[in-house]
PDB file of C-alpha atoms in Angstrom:
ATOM      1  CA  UNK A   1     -31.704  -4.191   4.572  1.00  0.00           C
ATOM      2  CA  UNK A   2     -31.409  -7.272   6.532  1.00  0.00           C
ATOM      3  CA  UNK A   3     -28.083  -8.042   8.449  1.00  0.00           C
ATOM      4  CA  UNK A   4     -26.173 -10.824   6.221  1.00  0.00           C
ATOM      5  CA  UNK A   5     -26.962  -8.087   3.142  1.00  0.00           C
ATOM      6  CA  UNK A   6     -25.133  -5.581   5.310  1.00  0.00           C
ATOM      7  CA  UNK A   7     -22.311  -7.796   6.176  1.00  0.00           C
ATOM      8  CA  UNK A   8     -22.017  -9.052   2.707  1.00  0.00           C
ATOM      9  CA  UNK A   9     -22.074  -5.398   1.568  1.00  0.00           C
ATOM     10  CA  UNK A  10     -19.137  -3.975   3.628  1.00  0.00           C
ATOM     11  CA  UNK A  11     -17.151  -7.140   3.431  1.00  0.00           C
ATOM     12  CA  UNK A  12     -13.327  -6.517   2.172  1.00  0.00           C
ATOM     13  CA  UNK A  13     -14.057  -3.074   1.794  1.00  0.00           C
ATOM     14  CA  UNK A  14     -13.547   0.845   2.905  1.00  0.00           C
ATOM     15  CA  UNK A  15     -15.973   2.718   5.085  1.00  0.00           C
ATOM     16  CA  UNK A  16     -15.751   6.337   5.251  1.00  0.00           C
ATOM     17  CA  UNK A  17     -16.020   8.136   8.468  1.00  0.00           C
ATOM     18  CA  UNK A  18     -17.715  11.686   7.948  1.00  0.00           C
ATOM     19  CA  UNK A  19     -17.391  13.553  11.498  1.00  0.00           C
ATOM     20  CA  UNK A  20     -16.647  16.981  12.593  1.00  0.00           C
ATOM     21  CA  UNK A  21     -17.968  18.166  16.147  1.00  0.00           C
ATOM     22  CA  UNK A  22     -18.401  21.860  17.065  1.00  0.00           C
ATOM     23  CA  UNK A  23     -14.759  23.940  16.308  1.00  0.00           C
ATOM     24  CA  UNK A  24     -13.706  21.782  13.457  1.00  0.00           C
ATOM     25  CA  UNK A  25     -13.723  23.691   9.864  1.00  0.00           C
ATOM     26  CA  UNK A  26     -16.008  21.132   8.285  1.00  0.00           C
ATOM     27  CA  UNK A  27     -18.742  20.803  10.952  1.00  0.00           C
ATOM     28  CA  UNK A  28     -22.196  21.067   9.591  1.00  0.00           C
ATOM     29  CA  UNK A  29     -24.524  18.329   8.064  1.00  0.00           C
ATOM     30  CA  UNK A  30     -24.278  19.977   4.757  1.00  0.00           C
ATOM     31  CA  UNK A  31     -20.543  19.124   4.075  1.00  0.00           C
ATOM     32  CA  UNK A  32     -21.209  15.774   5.726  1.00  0.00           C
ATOM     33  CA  UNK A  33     -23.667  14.705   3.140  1.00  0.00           C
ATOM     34  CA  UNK A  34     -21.195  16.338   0.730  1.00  0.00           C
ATOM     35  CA  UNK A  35     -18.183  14.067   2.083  1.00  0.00           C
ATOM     36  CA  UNK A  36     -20.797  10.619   2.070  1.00  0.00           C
ATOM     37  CA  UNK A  37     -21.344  11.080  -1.417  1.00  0.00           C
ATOM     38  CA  UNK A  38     -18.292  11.839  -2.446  1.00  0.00           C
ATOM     39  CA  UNK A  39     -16.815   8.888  -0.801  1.00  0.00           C
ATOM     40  CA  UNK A  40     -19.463   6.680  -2.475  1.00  0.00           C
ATOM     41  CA  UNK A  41     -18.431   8.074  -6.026  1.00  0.00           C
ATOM     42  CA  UNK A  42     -14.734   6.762  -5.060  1.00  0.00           C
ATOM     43  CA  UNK A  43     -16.056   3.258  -3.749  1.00  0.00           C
ATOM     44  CA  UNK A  44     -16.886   3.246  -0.597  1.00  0.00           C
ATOM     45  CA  UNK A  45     -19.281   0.433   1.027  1.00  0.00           C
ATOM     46  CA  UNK A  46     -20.614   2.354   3.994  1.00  0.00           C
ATOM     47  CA  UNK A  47     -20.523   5.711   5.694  1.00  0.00           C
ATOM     48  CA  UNK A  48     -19.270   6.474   9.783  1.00  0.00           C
ATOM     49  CA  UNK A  49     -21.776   9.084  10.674  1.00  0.00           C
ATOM     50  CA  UNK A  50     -22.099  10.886  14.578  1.00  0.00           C
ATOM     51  CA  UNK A  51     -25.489  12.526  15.737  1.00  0.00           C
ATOM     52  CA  UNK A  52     -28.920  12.195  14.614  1.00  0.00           C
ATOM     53  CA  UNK A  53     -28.971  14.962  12.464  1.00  0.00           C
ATOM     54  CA  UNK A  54     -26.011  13.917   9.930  1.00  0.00           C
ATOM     55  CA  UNK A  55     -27.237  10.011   9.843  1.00  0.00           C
ATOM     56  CA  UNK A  56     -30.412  11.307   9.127  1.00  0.00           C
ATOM     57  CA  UNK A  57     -28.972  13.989   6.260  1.00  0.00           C
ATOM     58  CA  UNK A  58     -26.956  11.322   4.544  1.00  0.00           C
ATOM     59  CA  UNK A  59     -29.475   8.756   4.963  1.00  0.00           C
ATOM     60  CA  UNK A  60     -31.592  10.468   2.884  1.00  0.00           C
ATOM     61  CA  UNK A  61     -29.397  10.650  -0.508  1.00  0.00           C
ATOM     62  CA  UNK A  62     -26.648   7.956   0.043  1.00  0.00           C
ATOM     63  CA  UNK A  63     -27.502   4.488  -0.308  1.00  0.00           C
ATOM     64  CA  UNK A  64     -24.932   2.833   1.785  1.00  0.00           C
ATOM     65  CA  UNK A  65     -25.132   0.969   4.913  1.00  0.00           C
ATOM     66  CA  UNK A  66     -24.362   3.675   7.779  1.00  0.00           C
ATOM     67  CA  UNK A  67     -22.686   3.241  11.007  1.00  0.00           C
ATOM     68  CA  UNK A  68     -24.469   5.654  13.336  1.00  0.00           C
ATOM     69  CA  UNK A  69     -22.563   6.710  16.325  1.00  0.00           C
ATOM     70  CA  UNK A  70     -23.613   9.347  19.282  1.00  0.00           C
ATOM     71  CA  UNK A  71     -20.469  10.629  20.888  1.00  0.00           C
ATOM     72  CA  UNK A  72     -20.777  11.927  24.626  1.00  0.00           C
ATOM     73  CA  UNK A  73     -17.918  13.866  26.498  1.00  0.00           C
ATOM     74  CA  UNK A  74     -17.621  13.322  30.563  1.00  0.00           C
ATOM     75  CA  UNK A  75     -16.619  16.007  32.831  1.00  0.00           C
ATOM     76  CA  UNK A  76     -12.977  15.266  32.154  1.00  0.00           C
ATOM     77  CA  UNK A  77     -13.386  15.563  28.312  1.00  0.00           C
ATOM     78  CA  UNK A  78     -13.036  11.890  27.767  1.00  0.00           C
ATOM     79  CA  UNK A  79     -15.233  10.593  24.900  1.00  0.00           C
ATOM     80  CA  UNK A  80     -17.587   8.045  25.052  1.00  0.00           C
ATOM     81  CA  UNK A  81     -19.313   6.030  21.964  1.00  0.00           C
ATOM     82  CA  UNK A  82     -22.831   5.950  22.278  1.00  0.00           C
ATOM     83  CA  UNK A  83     -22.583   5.100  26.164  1.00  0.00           C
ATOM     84  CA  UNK A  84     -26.768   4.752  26.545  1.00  0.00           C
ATOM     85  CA  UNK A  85     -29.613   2.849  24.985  1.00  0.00           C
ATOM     86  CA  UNK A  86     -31.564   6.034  23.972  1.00  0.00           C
ATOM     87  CA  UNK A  87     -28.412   7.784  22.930  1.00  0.00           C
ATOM     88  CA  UNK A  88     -28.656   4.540  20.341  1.00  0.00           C
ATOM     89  CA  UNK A  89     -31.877   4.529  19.902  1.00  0.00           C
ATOM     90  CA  UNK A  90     -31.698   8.158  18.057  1.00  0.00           C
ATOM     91  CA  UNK A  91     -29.090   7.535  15.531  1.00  0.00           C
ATOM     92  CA  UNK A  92     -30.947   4.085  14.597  1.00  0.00           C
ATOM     93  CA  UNK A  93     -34.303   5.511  14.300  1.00  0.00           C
ATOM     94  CA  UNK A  94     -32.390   8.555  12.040  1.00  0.00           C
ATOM     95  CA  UNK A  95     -31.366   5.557   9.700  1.00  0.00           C
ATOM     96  CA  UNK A  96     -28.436   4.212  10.821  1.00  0.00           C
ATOM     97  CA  UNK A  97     -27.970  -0.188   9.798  1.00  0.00           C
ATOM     98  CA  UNK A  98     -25.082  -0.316  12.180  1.00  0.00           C
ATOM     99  CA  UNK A  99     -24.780   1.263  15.606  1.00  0.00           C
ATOM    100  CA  UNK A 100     -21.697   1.216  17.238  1.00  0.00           C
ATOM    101  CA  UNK A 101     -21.487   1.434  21.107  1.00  0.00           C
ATOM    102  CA  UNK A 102     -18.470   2.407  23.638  1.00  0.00           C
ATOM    103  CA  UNK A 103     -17.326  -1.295  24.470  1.00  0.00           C
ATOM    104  CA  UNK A 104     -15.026  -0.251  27.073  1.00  0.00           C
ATOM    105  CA  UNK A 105     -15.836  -1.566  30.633  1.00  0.00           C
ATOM    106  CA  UNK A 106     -15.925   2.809  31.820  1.00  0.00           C
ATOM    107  CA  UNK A 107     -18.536   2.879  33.691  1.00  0.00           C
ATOM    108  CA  UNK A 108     -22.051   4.773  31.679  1.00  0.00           C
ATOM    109  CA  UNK A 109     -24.363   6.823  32.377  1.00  0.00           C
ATOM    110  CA  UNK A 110     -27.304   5.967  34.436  1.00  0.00           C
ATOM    111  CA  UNK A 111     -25.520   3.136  35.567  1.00  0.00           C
ATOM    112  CA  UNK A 112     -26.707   1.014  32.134  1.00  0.00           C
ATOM    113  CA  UNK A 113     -24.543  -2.084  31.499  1.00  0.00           C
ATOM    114  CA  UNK A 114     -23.570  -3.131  27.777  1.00  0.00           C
ATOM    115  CA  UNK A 115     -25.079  -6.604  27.513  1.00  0.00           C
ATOM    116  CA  UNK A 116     -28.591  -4.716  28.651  1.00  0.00           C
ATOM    117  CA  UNK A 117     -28.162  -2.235  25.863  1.00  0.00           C
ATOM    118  CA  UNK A 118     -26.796  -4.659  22.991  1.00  0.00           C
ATOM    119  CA  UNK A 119     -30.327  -7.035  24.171  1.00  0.00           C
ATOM    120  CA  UNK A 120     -32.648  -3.561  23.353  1.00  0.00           C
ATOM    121  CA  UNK A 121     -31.174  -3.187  20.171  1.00  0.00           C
ATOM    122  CA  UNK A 122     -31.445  -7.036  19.402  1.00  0.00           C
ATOM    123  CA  UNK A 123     -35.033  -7.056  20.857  1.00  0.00           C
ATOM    124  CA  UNK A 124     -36.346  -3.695  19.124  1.00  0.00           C
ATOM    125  CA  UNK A 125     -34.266  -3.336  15.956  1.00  0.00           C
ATOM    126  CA  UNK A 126     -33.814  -7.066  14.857  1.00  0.00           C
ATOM    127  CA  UNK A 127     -32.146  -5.646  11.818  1.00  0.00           C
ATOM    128  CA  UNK A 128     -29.744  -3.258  13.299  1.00  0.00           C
ATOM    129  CA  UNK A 129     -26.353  -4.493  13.235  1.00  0.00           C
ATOM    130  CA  UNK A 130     -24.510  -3.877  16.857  1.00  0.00           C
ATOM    131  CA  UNK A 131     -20.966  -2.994  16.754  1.00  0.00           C
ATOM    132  CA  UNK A 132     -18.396  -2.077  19.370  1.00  0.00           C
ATOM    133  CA  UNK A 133     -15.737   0.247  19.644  1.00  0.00           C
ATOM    134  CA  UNK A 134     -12.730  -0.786  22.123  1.00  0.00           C
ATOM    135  CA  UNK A 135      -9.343  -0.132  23.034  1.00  0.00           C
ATOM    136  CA  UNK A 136      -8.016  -3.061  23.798  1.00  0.00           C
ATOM    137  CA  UNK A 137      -8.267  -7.201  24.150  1.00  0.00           C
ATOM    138  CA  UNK A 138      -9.892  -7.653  27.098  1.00  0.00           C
ATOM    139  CA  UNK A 139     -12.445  -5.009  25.952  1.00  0.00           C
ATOM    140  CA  UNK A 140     -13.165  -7.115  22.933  1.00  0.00           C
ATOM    141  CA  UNK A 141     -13.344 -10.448  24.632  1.00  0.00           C
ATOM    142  CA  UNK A 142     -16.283  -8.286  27.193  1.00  0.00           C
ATOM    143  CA  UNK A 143     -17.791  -7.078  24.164  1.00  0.00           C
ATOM    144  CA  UNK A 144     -18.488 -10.354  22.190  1.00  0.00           C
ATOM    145  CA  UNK A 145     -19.587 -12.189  25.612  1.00  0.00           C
ATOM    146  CA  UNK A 146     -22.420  -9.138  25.408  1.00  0.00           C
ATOM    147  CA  UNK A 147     -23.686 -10.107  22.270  1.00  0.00           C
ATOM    148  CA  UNK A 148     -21.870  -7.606  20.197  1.00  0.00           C
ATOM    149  CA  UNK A 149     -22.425  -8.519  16.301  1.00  0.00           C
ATOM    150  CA  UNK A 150     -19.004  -6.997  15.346  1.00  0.00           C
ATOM    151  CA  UNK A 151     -16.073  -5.431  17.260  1.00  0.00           C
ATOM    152  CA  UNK A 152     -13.801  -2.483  16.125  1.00  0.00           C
ATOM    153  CA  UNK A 153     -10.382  -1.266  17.288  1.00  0.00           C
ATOM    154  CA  UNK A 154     -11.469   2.319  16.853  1.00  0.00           C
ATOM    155  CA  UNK A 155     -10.486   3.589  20.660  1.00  0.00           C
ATOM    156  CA  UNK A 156      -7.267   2.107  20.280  1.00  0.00           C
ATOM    157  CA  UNK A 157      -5.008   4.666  21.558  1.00  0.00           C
ATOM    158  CA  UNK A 158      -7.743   7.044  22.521  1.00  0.00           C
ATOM    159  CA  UNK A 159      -8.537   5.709  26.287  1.00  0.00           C
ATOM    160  CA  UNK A 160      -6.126   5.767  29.622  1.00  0.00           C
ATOM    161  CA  UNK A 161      -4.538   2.449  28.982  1.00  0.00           C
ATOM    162  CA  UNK A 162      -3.555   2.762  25.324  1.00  0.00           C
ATOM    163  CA  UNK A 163      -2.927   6.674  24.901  1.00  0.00           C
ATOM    164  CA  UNK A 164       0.754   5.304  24.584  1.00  0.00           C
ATOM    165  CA  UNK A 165      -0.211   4.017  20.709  1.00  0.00           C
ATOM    166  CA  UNK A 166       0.588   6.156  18.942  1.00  0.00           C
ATOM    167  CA  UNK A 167      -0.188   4.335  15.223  1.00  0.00           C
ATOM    168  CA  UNK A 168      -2.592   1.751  14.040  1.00  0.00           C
ATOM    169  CA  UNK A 169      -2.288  -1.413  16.722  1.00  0.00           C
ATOM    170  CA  UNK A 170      -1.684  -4.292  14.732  1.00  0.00           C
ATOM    171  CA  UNK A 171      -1.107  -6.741  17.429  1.00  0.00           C
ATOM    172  CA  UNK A 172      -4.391  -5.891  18.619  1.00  0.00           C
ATOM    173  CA  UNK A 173      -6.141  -6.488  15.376  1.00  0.00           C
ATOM    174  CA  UNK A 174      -3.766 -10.395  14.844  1.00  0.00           C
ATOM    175  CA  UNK A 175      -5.495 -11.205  18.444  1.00  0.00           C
ATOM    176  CA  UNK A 176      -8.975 -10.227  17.700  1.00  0.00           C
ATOM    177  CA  UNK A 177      -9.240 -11.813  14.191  1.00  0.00           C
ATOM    178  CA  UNK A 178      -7.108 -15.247  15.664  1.00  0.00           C
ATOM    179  CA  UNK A 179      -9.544 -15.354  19.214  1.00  0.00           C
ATOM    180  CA  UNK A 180     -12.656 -14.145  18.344  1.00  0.00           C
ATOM    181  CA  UNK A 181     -15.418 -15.095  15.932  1.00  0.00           C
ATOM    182  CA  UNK A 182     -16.988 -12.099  15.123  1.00  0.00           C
ATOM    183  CA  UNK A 183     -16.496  -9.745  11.883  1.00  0.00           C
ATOM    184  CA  UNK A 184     -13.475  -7.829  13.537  1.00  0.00           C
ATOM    185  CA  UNK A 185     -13.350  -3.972  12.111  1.00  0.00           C
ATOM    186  CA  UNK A 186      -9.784  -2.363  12.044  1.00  0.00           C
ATOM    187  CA  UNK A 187     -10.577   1.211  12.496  1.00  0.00           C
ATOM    188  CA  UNK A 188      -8.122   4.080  14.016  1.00  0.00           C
ATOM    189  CA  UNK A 189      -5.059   5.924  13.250  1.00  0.00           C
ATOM    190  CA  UNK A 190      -5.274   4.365   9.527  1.00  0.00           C
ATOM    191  CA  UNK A 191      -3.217   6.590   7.218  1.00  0.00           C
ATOM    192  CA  UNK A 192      -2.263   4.713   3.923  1.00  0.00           C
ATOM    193  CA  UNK A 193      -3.359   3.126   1.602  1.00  0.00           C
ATOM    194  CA  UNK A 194      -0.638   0.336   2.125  1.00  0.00           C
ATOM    195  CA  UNK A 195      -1.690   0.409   5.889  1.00  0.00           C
ATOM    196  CA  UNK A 196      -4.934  -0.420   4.164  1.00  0.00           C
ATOM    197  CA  UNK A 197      -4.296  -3.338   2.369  1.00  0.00           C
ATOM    198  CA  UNK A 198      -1.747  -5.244   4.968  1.00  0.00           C
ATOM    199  CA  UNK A 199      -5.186  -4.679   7.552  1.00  0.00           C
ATOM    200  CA  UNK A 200      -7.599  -5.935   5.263  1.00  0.00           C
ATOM    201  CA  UNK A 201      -4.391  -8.964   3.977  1.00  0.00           C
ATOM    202  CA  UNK A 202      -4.594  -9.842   8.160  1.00  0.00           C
ATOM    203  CA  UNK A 203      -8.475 -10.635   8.439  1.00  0.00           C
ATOM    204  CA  UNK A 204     -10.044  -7.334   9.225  1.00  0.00           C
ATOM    205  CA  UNK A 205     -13.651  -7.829   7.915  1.00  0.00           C
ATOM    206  CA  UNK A 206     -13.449  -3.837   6.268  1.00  0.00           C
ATOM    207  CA  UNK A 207     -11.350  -0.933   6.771  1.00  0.00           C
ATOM    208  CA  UNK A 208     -13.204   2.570   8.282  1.00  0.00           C
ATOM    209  CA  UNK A 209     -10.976   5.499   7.372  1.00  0.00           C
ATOM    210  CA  UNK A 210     -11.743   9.079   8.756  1.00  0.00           C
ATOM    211  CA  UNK A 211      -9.272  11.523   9.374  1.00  0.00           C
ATOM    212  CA  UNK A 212      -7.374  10.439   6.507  1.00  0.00           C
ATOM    213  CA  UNK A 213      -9.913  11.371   4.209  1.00  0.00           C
ATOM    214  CA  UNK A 214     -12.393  13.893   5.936  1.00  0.00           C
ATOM    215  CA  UNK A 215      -9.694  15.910   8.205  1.00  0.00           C
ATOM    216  CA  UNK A 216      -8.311  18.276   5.595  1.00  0.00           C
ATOM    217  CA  UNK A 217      -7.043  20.803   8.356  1.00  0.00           C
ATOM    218  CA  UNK A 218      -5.037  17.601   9.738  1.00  0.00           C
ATOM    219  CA  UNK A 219      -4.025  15.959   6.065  1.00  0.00           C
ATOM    220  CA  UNK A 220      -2.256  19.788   5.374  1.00  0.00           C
ATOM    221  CA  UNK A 221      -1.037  19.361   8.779  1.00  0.00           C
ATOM    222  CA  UNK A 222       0.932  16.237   7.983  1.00  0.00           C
ATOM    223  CA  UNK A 223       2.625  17.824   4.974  1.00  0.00           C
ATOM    224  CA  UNK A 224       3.454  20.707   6.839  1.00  0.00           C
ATOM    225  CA  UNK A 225       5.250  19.225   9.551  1.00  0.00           C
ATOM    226  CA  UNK A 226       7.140  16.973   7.121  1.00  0.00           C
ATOM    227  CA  UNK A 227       8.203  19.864   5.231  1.00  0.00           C
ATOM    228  CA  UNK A 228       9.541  21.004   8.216  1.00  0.00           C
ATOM    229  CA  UNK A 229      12.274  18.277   8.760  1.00  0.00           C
ATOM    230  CA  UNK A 230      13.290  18.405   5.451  1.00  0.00           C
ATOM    231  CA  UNK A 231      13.831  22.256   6.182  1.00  0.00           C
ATOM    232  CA  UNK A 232      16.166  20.954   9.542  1.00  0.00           C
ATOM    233  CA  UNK A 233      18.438  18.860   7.128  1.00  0.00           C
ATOM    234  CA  UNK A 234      19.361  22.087   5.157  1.00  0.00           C
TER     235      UNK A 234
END
């Protein structure tokens, strides 16, 4: 699919991130294909996918643009998106339209810089899609001066300087969509379905949902605690 059908596929809509690493209760390709498909029954334009193996699964019986990722953990258990060019490479040649790429300025393995990455995709895969994932402004502005063909707020909250946000950052998406023009993806601590729709009302190209709809253990979680407090007001 070339890129303008993928952008004019996903526009206004909901992709569906389908993840679970090692530990989690829904890890395994299997359930991952089972979650893409059931998220395209309800609607959804694209599918979130981490790891060669589950792009390539769902690839191969959901016909939806995918967003390939390859997540990387450092010695001090931070996580990285993608950090390296091959690391890329394997998720796109698995079937992924869209790769998304750390877009922080951390410094990545082998030294590799994210304008030299974002050119190999460009050069090799003219039909890939690159996307970034950062945390904050400046990390945006760095991403779309690397070539980046669409920027998400999906590490919002999840890197040194913004592990104080604590729910989706909506003053990050206003400056994004008002300074930069790129499709801007509002992705991250999304819970609602009202959160949802006032995103998508302030200029976020699409909406990518994960935990909301693929973290059972965390949705039962949520009820849980809020039974709780009503249990303290007895």
């Amino acid at each position: 699919m070339k890129k303008n059908k993928i952008l004019e596929s996903i526009k206004d809509g909901l992709i569906v991130s389908c993840q679970a690493r090692k530990g989690w209760p829904m890890q395994g390709s299997n359930i991952m294909v089972a979650f893409a498909k059931a998220a395209k029954q309800g609607g959804a334009v694209g599918i979130r996918a981490n790891g060669k193996e589950d792009v390539s699964a769902i690839s191969q019986v959901v016909d939806l643009p995918i967003i390939g990722i390859n997540k990387a953990w450092d010695e001090n258990m931070r996580v990285f998106i993608t950090p390296t060019l091959s690391m890329a490479i394997e998720v796109i040649e698995a079937g992924a339209n869209i790769v998304a790429l750390d877009g922080t300025m951390r410094e990545r393995p082998n030294g590799e810089k994210l304008e030299f990455i974002i050119n190999e995709i460009h050069e090799r895969y003219p039909d890939v899609l690159v996307m970034t994932d950062i945390s904050t402004f400046e990390e945006g502005l760095y991403s779309y001066q690397c070539g980046a063909d669409m920027i998400s707020t999906t590490l919002a909250g999840y890197t040194p300087q913004t592990s104080h946000i604590k729910s989706f950052d909506y003053d990050l998406l206003k400056k994004l969509v008002d300074n930069i023009d790129k499709p801007i993806i509002a992705e991250g601590k999304i819970h609602t379905k009202e959160e949802a729709l006032r995103i998508l009302e302030m200029g976020s190209y699409c909406i990518v949902v994960g935990t909301a709809i693929t973290r059972p253990e965390v949705i039962t979680s949520w009820y849980v605690e809020e039974l709780k407090k009503g249990k303290k007001h007895d």
